[in-house]
Coordinates of C-alpha atoms in Angstrom, one line a residue:
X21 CA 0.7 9.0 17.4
X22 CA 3.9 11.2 17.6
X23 CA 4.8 12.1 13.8
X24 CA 7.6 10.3 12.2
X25 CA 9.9 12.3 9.6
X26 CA 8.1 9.3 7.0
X27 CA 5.3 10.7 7.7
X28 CA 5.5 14.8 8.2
X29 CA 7.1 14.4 3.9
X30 CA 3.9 12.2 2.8
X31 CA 1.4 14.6 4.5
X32 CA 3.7 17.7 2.9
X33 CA 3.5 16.3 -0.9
X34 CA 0.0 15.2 -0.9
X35 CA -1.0 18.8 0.2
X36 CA 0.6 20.2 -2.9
X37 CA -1.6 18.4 -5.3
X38 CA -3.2 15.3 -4.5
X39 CA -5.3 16.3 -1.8
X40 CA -7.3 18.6 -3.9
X41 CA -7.4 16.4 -6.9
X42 CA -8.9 13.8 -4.6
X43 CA -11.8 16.5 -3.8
X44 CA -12.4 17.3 -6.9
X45 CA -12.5 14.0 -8.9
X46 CA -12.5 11.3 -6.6
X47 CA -14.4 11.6 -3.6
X48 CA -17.6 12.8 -5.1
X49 CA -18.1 9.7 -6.9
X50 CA -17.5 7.6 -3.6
X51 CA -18.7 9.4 -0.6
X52 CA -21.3 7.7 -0.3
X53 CA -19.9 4.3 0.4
X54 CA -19.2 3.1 4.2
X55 CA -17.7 -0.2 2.9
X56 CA -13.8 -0.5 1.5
X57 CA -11.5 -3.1 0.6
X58 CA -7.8 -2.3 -0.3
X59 CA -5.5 -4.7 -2.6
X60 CA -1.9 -4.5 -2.7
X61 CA 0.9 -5.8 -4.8
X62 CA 4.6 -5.1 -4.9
X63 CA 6.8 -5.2 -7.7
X64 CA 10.6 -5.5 -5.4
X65 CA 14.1 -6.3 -6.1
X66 CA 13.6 -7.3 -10.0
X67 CA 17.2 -7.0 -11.4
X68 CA 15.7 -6.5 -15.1
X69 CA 13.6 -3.2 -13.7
X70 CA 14.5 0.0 -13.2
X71 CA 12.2 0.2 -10.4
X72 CA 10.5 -1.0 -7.2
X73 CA 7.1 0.1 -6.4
X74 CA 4.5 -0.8 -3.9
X75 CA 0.7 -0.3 -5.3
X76 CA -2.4 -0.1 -3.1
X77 CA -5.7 -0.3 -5.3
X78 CA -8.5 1.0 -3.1
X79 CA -12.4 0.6 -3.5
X80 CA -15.8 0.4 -2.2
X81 CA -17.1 -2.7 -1.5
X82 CA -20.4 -2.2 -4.5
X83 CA -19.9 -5.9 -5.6
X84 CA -19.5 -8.8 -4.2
X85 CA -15.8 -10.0 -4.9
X86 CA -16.3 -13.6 -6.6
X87 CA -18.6 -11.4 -8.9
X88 CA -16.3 -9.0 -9.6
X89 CA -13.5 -11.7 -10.1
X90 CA -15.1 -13.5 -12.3
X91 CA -15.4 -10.3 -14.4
X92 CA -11.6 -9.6 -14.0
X93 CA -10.9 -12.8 -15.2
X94 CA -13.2 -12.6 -18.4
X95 CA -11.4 -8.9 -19.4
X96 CA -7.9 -10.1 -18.2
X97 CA -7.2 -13.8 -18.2
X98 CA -3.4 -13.4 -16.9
X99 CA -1.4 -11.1 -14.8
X100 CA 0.7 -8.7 -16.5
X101 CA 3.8 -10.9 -16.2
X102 CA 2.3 -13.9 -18.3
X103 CA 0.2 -11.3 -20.9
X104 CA 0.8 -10.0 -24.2
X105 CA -1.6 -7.3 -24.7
X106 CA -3.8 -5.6 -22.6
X107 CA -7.6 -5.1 -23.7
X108 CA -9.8 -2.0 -24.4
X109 CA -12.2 -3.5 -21.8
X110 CA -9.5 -3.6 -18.9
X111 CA -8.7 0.2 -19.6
X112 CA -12.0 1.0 -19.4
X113 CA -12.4 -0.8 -16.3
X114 CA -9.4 1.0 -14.8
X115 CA -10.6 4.4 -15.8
X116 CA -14.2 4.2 -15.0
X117 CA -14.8 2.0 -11.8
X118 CA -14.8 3.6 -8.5
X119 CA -11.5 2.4 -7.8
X120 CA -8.0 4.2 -7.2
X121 CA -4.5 3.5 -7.3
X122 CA -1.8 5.1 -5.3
X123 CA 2.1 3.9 -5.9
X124 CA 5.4 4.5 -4.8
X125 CA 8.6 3.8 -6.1
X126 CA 10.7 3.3 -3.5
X127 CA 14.5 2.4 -5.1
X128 CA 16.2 4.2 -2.4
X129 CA 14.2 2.3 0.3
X130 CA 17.6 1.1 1.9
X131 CA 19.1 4.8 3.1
X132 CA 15.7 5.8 4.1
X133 CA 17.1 5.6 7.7
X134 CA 20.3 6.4 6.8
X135 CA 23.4 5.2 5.2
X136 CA 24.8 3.4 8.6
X137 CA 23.6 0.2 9.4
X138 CA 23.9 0.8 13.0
X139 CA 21.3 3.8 12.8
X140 CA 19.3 2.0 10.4
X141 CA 18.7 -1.0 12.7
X142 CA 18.5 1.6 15.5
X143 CA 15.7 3.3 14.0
X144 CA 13.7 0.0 12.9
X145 CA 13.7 -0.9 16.8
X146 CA 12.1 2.5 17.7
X147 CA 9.7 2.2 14.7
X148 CA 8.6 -1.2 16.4
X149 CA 9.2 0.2 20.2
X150 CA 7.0 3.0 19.7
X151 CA 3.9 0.6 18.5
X152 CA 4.7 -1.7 21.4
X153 CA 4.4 1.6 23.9
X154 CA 1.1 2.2 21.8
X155 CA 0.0 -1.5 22.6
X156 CA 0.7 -1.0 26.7
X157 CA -1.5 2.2 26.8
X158 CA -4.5 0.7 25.0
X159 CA -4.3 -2.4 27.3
X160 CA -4.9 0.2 30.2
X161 CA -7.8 1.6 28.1
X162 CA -9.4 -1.3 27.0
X163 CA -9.1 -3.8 29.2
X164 CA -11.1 -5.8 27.3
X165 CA -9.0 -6.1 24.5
X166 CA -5.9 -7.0 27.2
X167 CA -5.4 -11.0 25.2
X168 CA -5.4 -9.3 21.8
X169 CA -3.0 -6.6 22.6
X170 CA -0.9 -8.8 24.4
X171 CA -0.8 -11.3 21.6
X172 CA 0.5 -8.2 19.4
X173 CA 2.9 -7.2 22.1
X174 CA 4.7 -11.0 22.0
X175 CA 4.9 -10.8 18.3
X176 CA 6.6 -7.3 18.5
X177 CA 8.9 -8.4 21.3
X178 CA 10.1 -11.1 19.2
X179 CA 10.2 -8.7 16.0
X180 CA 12.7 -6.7 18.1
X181 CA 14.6 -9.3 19.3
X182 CA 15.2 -10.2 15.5
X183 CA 16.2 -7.1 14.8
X184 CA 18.9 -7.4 17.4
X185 CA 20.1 -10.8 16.3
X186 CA 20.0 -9.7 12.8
X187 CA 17.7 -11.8 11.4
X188 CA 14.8 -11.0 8.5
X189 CA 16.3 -7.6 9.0
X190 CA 15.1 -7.0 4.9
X191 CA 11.3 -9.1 5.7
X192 CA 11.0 -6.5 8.8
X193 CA 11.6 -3.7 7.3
X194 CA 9.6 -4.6 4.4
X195 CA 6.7 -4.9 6.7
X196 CA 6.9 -1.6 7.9
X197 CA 7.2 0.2 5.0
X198 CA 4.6 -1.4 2.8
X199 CA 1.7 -1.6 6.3
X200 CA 2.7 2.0 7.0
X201 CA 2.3 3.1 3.1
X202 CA -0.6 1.0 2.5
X203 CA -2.4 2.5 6.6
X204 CA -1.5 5.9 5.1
X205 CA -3.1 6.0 2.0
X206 CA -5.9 3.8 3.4
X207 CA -6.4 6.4 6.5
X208 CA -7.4 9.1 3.7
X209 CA -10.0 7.3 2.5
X210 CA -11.3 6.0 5.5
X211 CA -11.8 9.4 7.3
X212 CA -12.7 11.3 4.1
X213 CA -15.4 9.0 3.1
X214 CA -16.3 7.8 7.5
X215 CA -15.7 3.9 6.5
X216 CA -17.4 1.6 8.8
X217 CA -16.0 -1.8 7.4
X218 CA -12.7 -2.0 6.1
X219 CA -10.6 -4.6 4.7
X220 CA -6.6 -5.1 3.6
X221 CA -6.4 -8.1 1.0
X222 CA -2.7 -8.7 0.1
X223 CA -0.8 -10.4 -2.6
X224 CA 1.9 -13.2 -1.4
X225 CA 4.5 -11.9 0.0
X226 CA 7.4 -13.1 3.1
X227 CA 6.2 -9.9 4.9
X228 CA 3.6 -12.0 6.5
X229 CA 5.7 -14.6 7.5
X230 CA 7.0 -12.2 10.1
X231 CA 6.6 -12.9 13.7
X232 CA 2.9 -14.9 13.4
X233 CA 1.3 -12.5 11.0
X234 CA 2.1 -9.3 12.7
X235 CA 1.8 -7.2 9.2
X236 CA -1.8 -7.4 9.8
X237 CA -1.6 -5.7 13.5
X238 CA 0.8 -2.7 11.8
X239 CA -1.5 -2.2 9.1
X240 CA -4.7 -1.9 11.3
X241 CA -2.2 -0.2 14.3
X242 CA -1.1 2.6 11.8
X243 CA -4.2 3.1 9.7
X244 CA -6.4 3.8 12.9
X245 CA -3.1 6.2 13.8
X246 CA -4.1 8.1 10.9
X247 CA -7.9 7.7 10.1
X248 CA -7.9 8.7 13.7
X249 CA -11.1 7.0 13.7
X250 CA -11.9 3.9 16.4
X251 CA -15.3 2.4 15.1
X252 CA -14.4 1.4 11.5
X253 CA -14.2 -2.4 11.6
X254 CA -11.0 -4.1 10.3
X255 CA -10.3 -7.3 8.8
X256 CA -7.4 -8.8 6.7
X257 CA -6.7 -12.2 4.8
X258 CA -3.8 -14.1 5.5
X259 CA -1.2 -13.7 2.5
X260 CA 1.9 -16.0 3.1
X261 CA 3.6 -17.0 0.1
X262 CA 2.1 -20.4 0.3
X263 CA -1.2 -19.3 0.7
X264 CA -3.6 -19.2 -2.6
X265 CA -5.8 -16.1 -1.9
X266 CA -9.8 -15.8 -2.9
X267 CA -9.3 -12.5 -4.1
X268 CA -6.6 -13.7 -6.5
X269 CA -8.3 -12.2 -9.3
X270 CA -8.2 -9.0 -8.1
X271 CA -4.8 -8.6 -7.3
X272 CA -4.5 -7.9 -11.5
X273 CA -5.7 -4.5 -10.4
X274 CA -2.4 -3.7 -8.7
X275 CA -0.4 -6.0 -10.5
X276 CA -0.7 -4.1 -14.1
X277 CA -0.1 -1.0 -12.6
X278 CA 3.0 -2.0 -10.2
X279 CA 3.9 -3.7 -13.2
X280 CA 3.9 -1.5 -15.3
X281 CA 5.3 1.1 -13.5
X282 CA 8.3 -1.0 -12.4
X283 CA 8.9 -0.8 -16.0
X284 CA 8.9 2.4 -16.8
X285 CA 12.5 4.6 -17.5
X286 CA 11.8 8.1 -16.7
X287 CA 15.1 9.2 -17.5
X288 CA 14.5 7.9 -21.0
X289 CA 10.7 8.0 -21.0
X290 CA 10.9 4.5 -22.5
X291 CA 9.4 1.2 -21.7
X292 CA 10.4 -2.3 -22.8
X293 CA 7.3 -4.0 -23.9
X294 CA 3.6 -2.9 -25.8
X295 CA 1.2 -4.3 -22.7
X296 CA 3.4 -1.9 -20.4
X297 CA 3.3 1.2 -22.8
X298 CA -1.0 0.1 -23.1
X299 CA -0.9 0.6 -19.2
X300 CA 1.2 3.4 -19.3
X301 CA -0.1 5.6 -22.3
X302 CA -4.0 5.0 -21.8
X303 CA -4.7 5.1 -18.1
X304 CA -1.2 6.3 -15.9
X305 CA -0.4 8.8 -18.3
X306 CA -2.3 12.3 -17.3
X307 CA -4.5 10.8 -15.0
X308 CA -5.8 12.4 -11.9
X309 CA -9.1 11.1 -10.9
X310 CA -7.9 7.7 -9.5
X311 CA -4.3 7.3 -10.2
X312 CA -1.4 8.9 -8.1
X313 CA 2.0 8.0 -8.5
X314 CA 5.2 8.9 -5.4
X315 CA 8.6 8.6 -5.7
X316 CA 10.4 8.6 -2.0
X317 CA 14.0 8.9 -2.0
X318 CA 16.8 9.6 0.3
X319 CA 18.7 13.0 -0.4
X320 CA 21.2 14.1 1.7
X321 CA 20.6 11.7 4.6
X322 CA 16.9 13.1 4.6
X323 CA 13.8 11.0 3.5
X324 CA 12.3 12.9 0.5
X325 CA 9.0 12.4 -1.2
X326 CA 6.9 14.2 -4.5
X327 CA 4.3 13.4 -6.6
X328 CA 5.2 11.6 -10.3
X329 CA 3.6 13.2 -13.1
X330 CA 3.6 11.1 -16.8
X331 CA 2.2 12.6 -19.4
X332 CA 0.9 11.1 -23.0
X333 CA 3.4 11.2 -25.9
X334 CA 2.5 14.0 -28.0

């Protein structure tokens, strides 16, 4: 997979910081584990926020999910939206299960590919070209596969052509960004740790209501791009924004910390609501064993990307 410009400025800021503290206080704990499910919720386009963030909550599969929901939905009966306070239990939960988070705030997401629309609707076919040309080789090396890939390849052709006619342009692009975030972060764990089975479990959202599911194929297309590894098993749950997940419960996982962080003024360092500063001030804040906050923005018509640090109120 030829290395996008997205990608060369994730792989530069996690190898300031976060790849070591994922050695030293993550990994460990989790190595042993061949099993991995990832949950993801978005926090977008909320006028009342001062940001957008993506968060992917990643962990072995040690219990079953309807167990583990049902223990979610004892320590936190609503999502973050619809709570008032946030219980000791849930922090603890946070802070000691083998989980992690990762987020990104992603305000300037819309000059990412620069200011012009032209060259931003340029670049989106290329992003989805490229994966098509990826799609044509493997047909050639795994014949077997030819009615999948080809499936894939229809859904991308129509992608592109809606590109071109201008239609979801903001559904498409979303899709991109959160599979290729989501792949990325995923890829780490799944070559660090060898994962055999693993599985993407989404909240609601119109980025799989593009082109017959295709957010699925980009996820597992981009996360095998950067595991680099062929025999881990993938599988994903249908998340339209009809749909009424299983795993509902355990979307609060993502949902308190997108939440929260959505929240969050760093100029001011303030946040509007007690549940949010909870969040904030006893698990985000100083946290580097399973909680890792980005910020990507566009500078000077380049993509930019570094690490968040929030530290406890003294």
């Amino acid at each position: 997979m030829t290395k996008h410009p997205f990608l060369q400025v994730l792989e530069m800021t996690f190898s300031k910081s976060a790849y070591q503290d994922l050695e030293l206080n993550y990994y460990p704990k989790v190595d042993a584990y061949r099993k991995w499910v990832c949950f993801s919720d978005y926090c977008i386009d909320d006028k009342n926020k001062p940001n957008d963030v993506i968060t992917f909550s990643l962990m072995p599969y040690i219990h079953d999910i309807e167990e583990l929901s049902s223990h979610i939905k004892l320590i936190v009966p609503k999502d973050i939206k619809n709570a008032r306070t946030v219980s000791k239990e849930y922090i603890d939960f946070l802070t000691h299960y083998q989980l992690i988070n990762f987020s990104f705030i992603i305000n300037d997401r819309k000059k990412f590919f620069g200011k012009d629309n032209i060259i931003f609707t340029e670049s989106l076919i290329t992003i989805y070209s490229q994966a098509k040309e990826q799609y044509i080789i493997w047909i050639k090396n795994q014949p077997e596969k030819t009615d999948y890939y080809q499936n894939v390849i229809r859904k991308i052709n129509l992608t592109i052509q809606q590109i071109k006619q201008g239609n979801k342009i903001k559904q498409i692009y979303a899709a991109f960004l959160i599979t290729y975030l989501g792949a990325f972060v995923s890829g780490l764990i799944v070559k660090r740790t060898r994962a055999e089975i693993f599985g993407w479990l989404s909240d609601r959202d119109a980025i799989h209501e593009v082109s017959d599911l295709l957010a699925i194929d980009l996820f597992e297309y981009f996360m095998f791009g950067f595991s680099e590894i062929e025999n881990c098993q993938f599988t994903a749950a249908k998340a339209t924004s009809t749909d009424k997940p299983f795993y509902d419960e355990l979307l609060k996982i993502p949902d308190y910390v997108a939440g929260t962080l959505a929240d969050y003024n760093p100029n001011t360092g303030t946040i509007s609501k007690p549940k949010f500063d909870t969040i904030l001030t006893d698990y985000i804040a100083d946290n580097k064993h399973n909680n890792f906050i980005f910020k990507i923005e566009s500078k000077d018509d380049m993509i930019n990307c570094s690490r968040i640090a929030i530290h406890k109120k003294l």
